[in-house]
């Protein structure tokens, strides 16, 4: 019997997991993408694009598509999706597994100032004008309009809505991963004096953290939101093990 798995995607880990699972005969794999990126990278298995309509909409999708296992492999800062996944799993009784890369930890030579959210990060930049590398994506750039005295270098995969840009901003479009050497060259070329980053974790974007350490630049690090309750794993391999454990449990139930 084939088990239908829904992966809430948008990360490299989600793509890797879909590739691992879609080749199996005992699984049907669907990956859901929010649709914010116009040219997403190809995925193995089936793909759906767009939101569900909150937790109730996701719960309805789980029921209507006979989903046997839900894997939240969204970005660590996709807090609303994480809450919706937890609520939908509770509504339907579908098992939820959260795949999230480990958070970064400050090491020797790091100069981190912690912020709970983007608004606090903007305040921590201080009153004196600075050149800031804003490495937070494009969704929450508008929060830095409260600190218009700074010049911001903003990097994102998709263009930022001009209405959300602070008055002094330079935008570049690029998709990671980014090496430490490339990040160091970028920071030097634009004269950046500090970095604002979300604690996304993982190796794809940690080059900027290593570059800041090498250049002695301070980093304002935005802490992750609290995760909703679920089985949490940190690697694709651990997620595959969770899938196998789930299938074993189903087999035992059917044989009972």
PDB file of C-alpha atoms in Angstrom:
ATOM      1  CA  UNK A   1       0.000   0.000   0.000  1.00  0.00           C
ATOM      2  CA  UNK A   2       1.339   3.432  -0.959  1.00  0.00           C
ATOM      3  CA  UNK A   3       1.534   6.169   1.694  1.00  0.00           C
ATOM      4  CA  UNK A   4       0.969   9.743   0.541  1.00  0.00           C
ATOM      5  CA  UNK A   5       3.428  12.202   2.122  1.00  0.00           C
ATOM      6  CA  UNK A   6       3.013  15.969   1.993  1.00  0.00           C
ATOM      7  CA  UNK A   7       6.208  18.028   2.324  1.00  0.00           C
ATOM      8  CA  UNK A   8       5.797  21.713   3.085  1.00  0.00           C
ATOM      9  CA  UNK A   9       8.787  22.954   1.127  1.00  0.00           C
ATOM     10  CA  UNK A  10      10.729  25.973  -0.020  1.00  0.00           C
ATOM     11  CA  UNK A  11      14.134  24.974   1.348  1.00  0.00           C
ATOM     12  CA  UNK A  12      17.070  23.004   0.003  1.00  0.00           C
ATOM     13  CA  UNK A  13      16.395  20.351   2.634  1.00  0.00           C
ATOM     14  CA  UNK A  14      12.824  19.939   1.361  1.00  0.00           C
ATOM     15  CA  UNK A  15      14.098  19.493  -2.180  1.00  0.00           C
ATOM     16  CA  UNK A  16      16.677  16.917  -1.078  1.00  0.00           C
ATOM     17  CA  UNK A  17      14.082  15.037   0.960  1.00  0.00           C
ATOM     18  CA  UNK A  18      11.642  14.923  -1.953  1.00  0.00           C
ATOM     19  CA  UNK A  19      14.422  13.528  -4.112  1.00  0.00           C
ATOM     20  CA  UNK A  20      15.140  10.792  -1.576  1.00  0.00           C
ATOM     21  CA  UNK A  21      11.513   9.788  -1.091  1.00  0.00           C
ATOM     22  CA  UNK A  22      10.029  10.184  -4.572  1.00  0.00           C
ATOM     23  CA  UNK A  23      12.103   7.302  -5.986  1.00  0.00           C
ATOM     24  CA  UNK A  24      10.446   4.820  -3.626  1.00  0.00           C
ATOM     25  CA  UNK A  25       7.581   2.578  -4.718  1.00  0.00           C
ATOM     26  CA  UNK A  26       5.934   2.580  -1.292  1.00  0.00           C
ATOM     27  CA  UNK A  27       5.484   6.370  -1.222  1.00  0.00           C
ATOM     28  CA  UNK A  28       3.644   9.063  -3.116  1.00  0.00           C
ATOM     29  CA  UNK A  29       5.336  12.412  -2.480  1.00  0.00           C
ATOM     30  CA  UNK A  30       3.826  15.867  -2.934  1.00  0.00           C
ATOM     31  CA  UNK A  31       5.790  19.030  -2.117  1.00  0.00           C
ATOM     32  CA  UNK A  32       3.865  22.237  -1.514  1.00  0.00           C
ATOM     33  CA  UNK A  33       5.439  25.618  -2.277  1.00  0.00           C
ATOM     34  CA  UNK A  34       4.057  28.970  -1.168  1.00  0.00           C
ATOM     35  CA  UNK A  35       4.590  30.435  -4.634  1.00  0.00           C
ATOM     36  CA  UNK A  36       6.617  33.480  -3.578  1.00  0.00           C
ATOM     37  CA  UNK A  37       9.489  32.506  -5.893  1.00  0.00           C
ATOM     38  CA  UNK A  38       8.578  32.805  -9.565  1.00  0.00           C
ATOM     39  CA  UNK A  39      11.200  30.319 -10.764  1.00  0.00           C
ATOM     40  CA  UNK A  40      11.520  27.595  -8.116  1.00  0.00           C
ATOM     41  CA  UNK A  41      14.100  24.902  -8.614  1.00  0.00           C
ATOM     42  CA  UNK A  42      12.688  21.595  -9.922  1.00  0.00           C
ATOM     43  CA  UNK A  43      11.413  19.024  -7.440  1.00  0.00           C
ATOM     44  CA  UNK A  44      11.086  15.265  -7.568  1.00  0.00           C
ATOM     45  CA  UNK A  45       7.588  13.865  -7.191  1.00  0.00           C
ATOM     46  CA  UNK A  46       4.445  15.989  -7.405  1.00  0.00           C
ATOM     47  CA  UNK A  47       4.344  19.729  -6.741  1.00  0.00           C
ATOM     48  CA  UNK A  48       1.537  22.063  -5.698  1.00  0.00           C
ATOM     49  CA  UNK A  49       1.823  25.849  -5.620  1.00  0.00           C
ATOM     50  CA  UNK A  50       0.013  28.294  -3.342  1.00  0.00           C
ATOM     51  CA  UNK A  51      -1.412  28.583   0.150  1.00  0.00           C
ATOM     52  CA  UNK A  52      -3.990  26.333   1.785  1.00  0.00           C
ATOM     53  CA  UNK A  53      -6.166  28.927   3.479  1.00  0.00           C
ATOM     54  CA  UNK A  54      -4.852  28.618   7.019  1.00  0.00           C
ATOM     55  CA  UNK A  55      -4.838  25.616   9.318  1.00  0.00           C
ATOM     56  CA  UNK A  56      -8.396  24.606   8.410  1.00  0.00           C
ATOM     57  CA  UNK A  57      -7.584  24.683   4.706  1.00  0.00           C
ATOM     58  CA  UNK A  58      -4.491  22.564   5.269  1.00  0.00           C
ATOM     59  CA  UNK A  59      -6.492  20.119   7.374  1.00  0.00           C
ATOM     60  CA  UNK A  60      -9.044  19.848   4.568  1.00  0.00           C
ATOM     61  CA  UNK A  61      -6.238  19.146   2.062  1.00  0.00           C
ATOM     62  CA  UNK A  62      -4.812  16.436   4.332  1.00  0.00           C
ATOM     63  CA  UNK A  63      -8.176  14.708   4.531  1.00  0.00           C
ATOM     64  CA  UNK A  64      -9.144  15.072   0.864  1.00  0.00           C
ATOM     65  CA  UNK A  65      -5.771  13.793  -0.368  1.00  0.00           C
ATOM     66  CA  UNK A  66      -5.423  10.980   2.166  1.00  0.00           C
ATOM     67  CA  UNK A  67      -2.112  12.315   3.506  1.00  0.00           C
ATOM     68  CA  UNK A  68      -0.475   9.785   5.805  1.00  0.00           C
ATOM     69  CA  UNK A  69       2.449  11.906   6.998  1.00  0.00           C
ATOM     70  CA  UNK A  70       3.057  15.662   7.030  1.00  0.00           C
ATOM     71  CA  UNK A  71       6.626  16.985   6.954  1.00  0.00           C
ATOM     72  CA  UNK A  72       7.198  20.681   7.629  1.00  0.00           C
ATOM     73  CA  UNK A  73      10.456  21.489   5.862  1.00  0.00           C
ATOM     74  CA  UNK A  74       9.780  25.204   5.448  1.00  0.00           C
ATOM     75  CA  UNK A  75      12.213  27.973   6.391  1.00  0.00           C
ATOM     76  CA  UNK A  76      12.943  28.210  10.142  1.00  0.00           C
ATOM     77  CA  UNK A  77      11.289  31.656  10.113  1.00  0.00           C
ATOM     78  CA  UNK A  78       8.062  30.491   8.465  1.00  0.00           C
ATOM     79  CA  UNK A  79       6.316  30.729  11.837  1.00  0.00           C
ATOM     80  CA  UNK A  80       2.765  31.030  10.508  1.00  0.00           C
ATOM     81  CA  UNK A  81       3.134  27.939   8.339  1.00  0.00           C
ATOM     82  CA  UNK A  82       4.596  26.019  11.278  1.00  0.00           C
ATOM     83  CA  UNK A  83       1.597  26.950  13.437  1.00  0.00           C
ATOM     84  CA  UNK A  84      -0.820  25.998  10.681  1.00  0.00           C
ATOM     85  CA  UNK A  85       0.915  22.655  10.225  1.00  0.00           C
ATOM     86  CA  UNK A  86       0.730  21.881  13.944  1.00  0.00           C
ATOM     87  CA  UNK A  87      -2.948  22.850  14.145  1.00  0.00           C
ATOM     88  CA  UNK A  88      -3.869  20.923  10.998  1.00  0.00           C
ATOM     89  CA  UNK A  89      -2.046  17.832  12.254  1.00  0.00           C
ATOM     90  CA  UNK A  90      -3.937  18.065  15.551  1.00  0.00           C
ATOM     91  CA  UNK A  91      -7.277  18.462  13.726  1.00  0.00           C
ATOM     92  CA  UNK A  92      -6.743  15.435  11.512  1.00  0.00           C
ATOM     93  CA  UNK A  93      -4.560  13.116  13.565  1.00  0.00           C
ATOM     94  CA  UNK A  94      -1.935  13.114  10.809  1.00  0.00           C
ATOM     95  CA  UNK A  95       1.575  12.701  12.170  1.00  0.00           C
ATOM     96  CA  UNK A  96       3.754  15.818  11.844  1.00  0.00           C
ATOM     97  CA  UNK A  97       7.533  15.832  11.515  1.00  0.00           C
ATOM     98  CA  UNK A  98       9.477  19.114  11.418  1.00  0.00           C
ATOM     99  CA  UNK A  99      12.727  19.179   9.442  1.00  0.00           C
ATOM    100  CA  UNK A 100      14.738  22.261  10.364  1.00  0.00           C
ATOM    101  CA  UNK A 101      18.448  22.892  10.021  1.00  0.00           C
ATOM    102  CA  UNK A 102      20.360  23.532  13.275  1.00  0.00           C
ATOM    103  CA  UNK A 103      20.644  27.163  14.306  1.00  0.00           C
ATOM    104  CA  UNK A 104      23.996  28.933  14.161  1.00  0.00           C
ATOM    105  CA  UNK A 105      25.862  29.447  17.409  1.00  0.00           C
ATOM    106  CA  UNK A 106      28.343  32.283  18.012  1.00  0.00           C
ATOM    107  CA  UNK A 107      31.962  31.165  18.015  1.00  0.00           C
ATOM    108  CA  UNK A 108      35.313  32.649  18.881  1.00  0.00           C
ATOM    109  CA  UNK A 109      35.757  35.988  17.140  1.00  0.00           C
ATOM    110  CA  UNK A 110      32.034  36.552  16.523  1.00  0.00           C
ATOM    111  CA  UNK A 111      30.468  39.856  17.582  1.00  0.00           C
ATOM    112  CA  UNK A 112      26.739  39.186  17.771  1.00  0.00           C
ATOM    113  CA  UNK A 113      23.924  41.349  19.125  1.00  0.00           C
ATOM    114  CA  UNK A 114      20.702  39.380  19.483  1.00  0.00           C
ATOM    115  CA  UNK A 115      17.281  40.635  18.391  1.00  0.00           C
ATOM    116  CA  UNK A 116      13.892  38.989  18.817  1.00  0.00           C
ATOM    117  CA  UNK A 117      12.478  40.354  15.559  1.00  0.00           C
ATOM    118  CA  UNK A 118      13.221  42.686  12.657  1.00  0.00           C
ATOM    119  CA  UNK A 119      11.863  45.768  14.445  1.00  0.00           C
ATOM    120  CA  UNK A 120      14.247  45.228  17.345  1.00  0.00           C
ATOM    121  CA  UNK A 121      17.091  44.611  14.881  1.00  0.00           C
ATOM    122  CA  UNK A 122      16.401  47.954  13.190  1.00  0.00           C
ATOM    123  CA  UNK A 123      16.575  49.696  16.557  1.00  0.00           C
ATOM    124  CA  UNK A 124      19.879  48.039  17.417  1.00  0.00           C
ATOM    125  CA  UNK A 125      21.552  49.681  14.421  1.00  0.00           C
ATOM    126  CA  UNK A 126      21.740  52.908  16.411  1.00  0.00           C
ATOM    127  CA  UNK A 127      21.321  56.573  15.507  1.00  0.00           C
ATOM    128  CA  UNK A 128      24.574  57.145  13.595  1.00  0.00           C
ATOM    129  CA  UNK A 129      24.340  56.355   9.853  1.00  0.00           C
ATOM    130  CA  UNK A 130      25.900  53.031   8.908  1.00  0.00           C
ATOM    131  CA  UNK A 131      26.265  50.875   5.816  1.00  0.00           C
ATOM    132  CA  UNK A 132      24.298  47.716   6.535  1.00  0.00           C
ATOM    133  CA  UNK A 133      24.165  44.398   4.734  1.00  0.00           C
ATOM    134  CA  UNK A 134      20.521  43.401   5.184  1.00  0.00           C
ATOM    135  CA  UNK A 135      20.550  39.628   4.671  1.00  0.00           C
ATOM    136  CA  UNK A 136      16.980  38.825   5.663  1.00  0.00           C
ATOM    137  CA  UNK A 137      15.277  38.226   2.315  1.00  0.00           C
ATOM    138  CA  UNK A 138      12.600  40.553   0.986  1.00  0.00           C
ATOM    139  CA  UNK A 139       9.492  39.900   3.072  1.00  0.00           C
ATOM    140  CA  UNK A 140      10.346  42.103   6.086  1.00  0.00           C
ATOM    141  CA  UNK A 141      12.512  44.821   4.579  1.00  0.00           C
ATOM    142  CA  UNK A 142       9.860  47.466   5.284  1.00  0.00           C
ATOM    143  CA  UNK A 143      10.646  47.294   9.019  1.00  0.00           C
ATOM    144  CA  UNK A 144      13.916  49.138   8.354  1.00  0.00           C
ATOM    145  CA  UNK A 145      12.115  52.228   7.099  1.00  0.00           C
ATOM    146  CA  UNK A 146      12.037  53.197  10.794  1.00  0.00           C
ATOM    147  CA  UNK A 147      15.813  53.646  10.554  1.00  0.00           C
ATOM    148  CA  UNK A 148      16.124  55.647   7.301  1.00  0.00           C
ATOM    149  CA  UNK A 149      19.511  57.168   8.172  1.00  0.00           C
ATOM    150  CA  UNK A 150      21.337  53.973   7.203  1.00  0.00           C
ATOM    151  CA  UNK A 151      22.294  52.794   3.736  1.00  0.00           C
ATOM    152  CA  UNK A 152      21.169  49.216   3.158  1.00  0.00           C
ATOM    153  CA  UNK A 153      22.560  46.577   0.837  1.00  0.00           C
ATOM    154  CA  UNK A 154      19.651  44.177   0.305  1.00  0.00           C
ATOM    155  CA  UNK A 155      20.072  40.762  -1.293  1.00  0.00           C
ATOM    156  CA  UNK A 156      17.126  38.601  -2.268  1.00  0.00           C
ATOM    157  CA  UNK A 157      16.127  35.924  -4.765  1.00  0.00           C
ATOM    158  CA  UNK A 158      13.137  37.941  -5.990  1.00  0.00           C
ATOM    159  CA  UNK A 159      12.878  41.749  -6.344  1.00  0.00           C
ATOM    160  CA  UNK A 160      11.781  43.752  -3.316  1.00  0.00           C
ATOM    161  CA  UNK A 161       8.569  45.746  -3.686  1.00  0.00           C
ATOM    162  CA  UNK A 162       9.799  49.353  -4.135  1.00  0.00           C
ATOM    163  CA  UNK A 163       7.128  50.529  -1.696  1.00  0.00           C
ATOM    164  CA  UNK A 164       8.833  48.513   1.053  1.00  0.00           C
ATOM    165  CA  UNK A 165      12.358  49.812   0.503  1.00  0.00           C
ATOM    166  CA  UNK A 166      14.067  52.168   2.949  1.00  0.00           C
ATOM    167  CA  UNK A 167      15.044  55.473   1.283  1.00  0.00           C
ATOM    168  CA  UNK A 168      18.739  54.555   0.988  1.00  0.00           C
ATOM    169  CA  UNK A 169      18.968  51.069  -0.438  1.00  0.00           C
ATOM    170  CA  UNK A 170      20.932  49.098  -3.004  1.00  0.00           C
ATOM    171  CA  UNK A 171      19.326  45.841  -4.130  1.00  0.00           C
ATOM    172  CA  UNK A 172      21.002  42.822  -5.656  1.00  0.00           C
ATOM    173  CA  UNK A 173      19.298  39.635  -6.851  1.00  0.00           C
ATOM    174  CA  UNK A 174      21.113  36.389  -6.184  1.00  0.00           C
ATOM    175  CA  UNK A 175      20.449  32.822  -5.081  1.00  0.00           C
ATOM    176  CA  UNK A 176      22.792  30.981  -2.697  1.00  0.00           C
ATOM    177  CA  UNK A 177      24.808  29.143  -1.662  1.00  0.00           C
ATOM    178  CA  UNK A 178      27.405  31.859  -1.044  1.00  0.00           C
ATOM    179  CA  UNK A 179      31.020  31.100  -0.136  1.00  0.00           C
ATOM    180  CA  UNK A 180      32.931  32.941   2.567  1.00  0.00           C
ATOM    181  CA  UNK A 181      35.303  34.410  -0.022  1.00  0.00           C
ATOM    182  CA  UNK A 182      32.426  35.742  -2.115  1.00  0.00           C
ATOM    183  CA  UNK A 183      30.707  37.210   0.926  1.00  0.00           C
ATOM    184  CA  UNK A 184      33.896  38.872   2.137  1.00  0.00           C
ATOM    185  CA  UNK A 185      34.414  40.439  -1.294  1.00  0.00           C
ATOM    186  CA  UNK A 186      30.797  41.657  -1.331  1.00  0.00           C
ATOM    187  CA  UNK A 187      31.094  43.258   2.108  1.00  0.00           C
ATOM    188  CA  UNK A 188      34.340  44.990   1.211  1.00  0.00           C
ATOM    189  CA  UNK A 189      33.078  46.182  -2.179  1.00  0.00           C
ATOM    190  CA  UNK A 190      30.028  47.841  -0.641  1.00  0.00           C
ATOM    191  CA  UNK A 191      31.811  49.118   2.460  1.00  0.00           C
ATOM    192  CA  UNK A 192      29.439  47.321   4.817  1.00  0.00           C
ATOM    193  CA  UNK A 193      29.949  48.063   8.501  1.00  0.00           C
ATOM    194  CA  UNK A 194      27.469  45.628  10.007  1.00  0.00           C
ATOM    195  CA  UNK A 195      25.209  42.740   9.016  1.00  0.00           C
ATOM    196  CA  UNK A 196      21.616  42.016   9.925  1.00  0.00           C
ATOM    197  CA  UNK A 197      20.758  38.335   9.491  1.00  0.00           C
ATOM    198  CA  UNK A 198      18.136  35.833  10.506  1.00  0.00           C
ATOM    199  CA  UNK A 199      19.447  32.768  12.299  1.00  0.00           C
ATOM    200  CA  UNK A 200      18.524  30.490   9.417  1.00  0.00           C
ATOM    201  CA  UNK A 201      21.273  27.974  10.127  1.00  0.00           C
ATOM    202  CA  UNK A 202      22.701  25.605   7.571  1.00  0.00           C
ATOM    203  CA  UNK A 203      25.688  25.832   5.260  1.00  0.00           C
ATOM    204  CA  UNK A 204      24.087  27.555   2.256  1.00  0.00           C
ATOM    205  CA  UNK A 205      24.167  31.039   3.780  1.00  0.00           C
ATOM    206  CA  UNK A 206      26.705  30.806   6.601  1.00  0.00           C
ATOM    207  CA  UNK A 207      29.429  32.359   4.414  1.00  0.00           C
ATOM    208  CA  UNK A 208      28.343  35.826   5.521  1.00  0.00           C
ATOM    209  CA  UNK A 209      28.775  34.868   9.178  1.00  0.00           C
ATOM    210  CA  UNK A 210      32.303  33.600   8.572  1.00  0.00           C
ATOM    211  CA  UNK A 211      33.078  36.689   6.467  1.00  0.00           C
ATOM    212  CA  UNK A 212      31.873  38.995   9.242  1.00  0.00           C
ATOM    213  CA  UNK A 213      34.090  37.146  11.705  1.00  0.00           C
ATOM    214  CA  UNK A 214      37.113  37.479   9.413  1.00  0.00           C
ATOM    215  CA  UNK A 215      36.507  41.197   8.868  1.00  0.00           C
ATOM    216  CA  UNK A 216      35.653  41.943  12.504  1.00  0.00           C
ATOM    217  CA  UNK A 217      32.162  43.179  11.635  1.00  0.00           C
ATOM    218  CA  UNK A 218      29.287  43.061  14.127  1.00  0.00           C
ATOM    219  CA  UNK A 219      26.248  40.951  13.313  1.00  0.00           C
ATOM    220  CA  UNK A 220      22.730  41.682  14.529  1.00  0.00           C
ATOM    221  CA  UNK A 221      21.272  38.180  14.680  1.00  0.00           C
ATOM    222  CA  UNK A 222      17.503  37.762  14.675  1.00  0.00           C
ATOM    223  CA  UNK A 223      16.474  34.789  16.805  1.00  0.00           C
ATOM    224  CA  UNK A 224      14.207  32.090  15.460  1.00  0.00           C
ATOM    225  CA  UNK A 225      10.541  31.991  16.457  1.00  0.00           C
ATOM    226  CA  UNK A 226       9.551  29.221  18.826  1.00  0.00           C
ATOM    227  CA  UNK A 227       8.657  26.025  17.024  1.00  0.00           C
ATOM    228  CA  UNK A 228       5.243  24.429  17.285  1.00  0.00           C
ATOM    229  CA  UNK A 229       5.118  21.019  18.894  1.00  0.00           C
ATOM    230  CA  UNK A 230       6.205  18.170  16.631  1.00  0.00           C
ATOM    231  CA  UNK A 231       8.917  15.583  16.191  1.00  0.00           C
ATOM    232  CA  UNK A 232      11.902  17.743  15.206  1.00  0.00           C
ATOM    233  CA  UNK A 233      14.799  16.467  13.099  1.00  0.00           C
ATOM    234  CA  UNK A 234      17.761  18.414  11.755  1.00  0.00           C
ATOM    235  CA  UNK A 235      18.922  16.424   8.732  1.00  0.00           C
ATOM    236  CA  UNK A 236      17.381  14.851   5.654  1.00  0.00           C
ATOM    237  CA  UNK A 237      18.672  11.470   6.800  1.00  0.00           C
ATOM    238  CA  UNK A 238      16.859  11.826  10.121  1.00  0.00           C
ATOM    239  CA  UNK A 239      13.674  12.775   8.251  1.00  0.00           C
ATOM    240  CA  UNK A 240      13.946   9.635   6.120  1.00  0.00           C
ATOM    241  CA  UNK A 241      14.312   7.601   9.328  1.00  0.00           C
ATOM    242  CA  UNK A 242      11.119   9.197  10.636  1.00  0.00           C
ATOM    243  CA  UNK A 243       9.331   8.174   7.444  1.00  0.00           C
ATOM    244  CA  UNK A 244      10.577   4.603   7.790  1.00  0.00           C
ATOM    245  CA  UNK A 245       9.521   4.475  11.446  1.00  0.00           C
ATOM    246  CA  UNK A 246       6.077   5.725  10.475  1.00  0.00           C
ATOM    247  CA  UNK A 247       5.711   3.057   7.789  1.00  0.00           C
ATOM    248  CA  UNK A 248       6.792   0.362  10.229  1.00  0.00           C
ATOM    249  CA  UNK A 249       4.144   1.578  12.666  1.00  0.00           C
ATOM    250  CA  UNK A 250       1.473   1.483   9.969  1.00  0.00           C
ATOM    251  CA  UNK A 251       2.506  -2.040   8.987  1.00  0.00           C
ATOM    252  CA  UNK A 252       2.263  -3.191  12.588  1.00  0.00           C
ATOM    253  CA  UNK A 253      -1.192  -1.634  12.949  1.00  0.00           C
ATOM    254  CA  UNK A 254      -2.448  -3.371   9.809  1.00  0.00           C
ATOM    255  CA  UNK A 255      -1.027  -6.691  10.972  1.00  0.00           C
ATOM    256  CA  UNK A 256      -2.543  -6.427  14.422  1.00  0.00           C
TER     257      UNK A 256
END
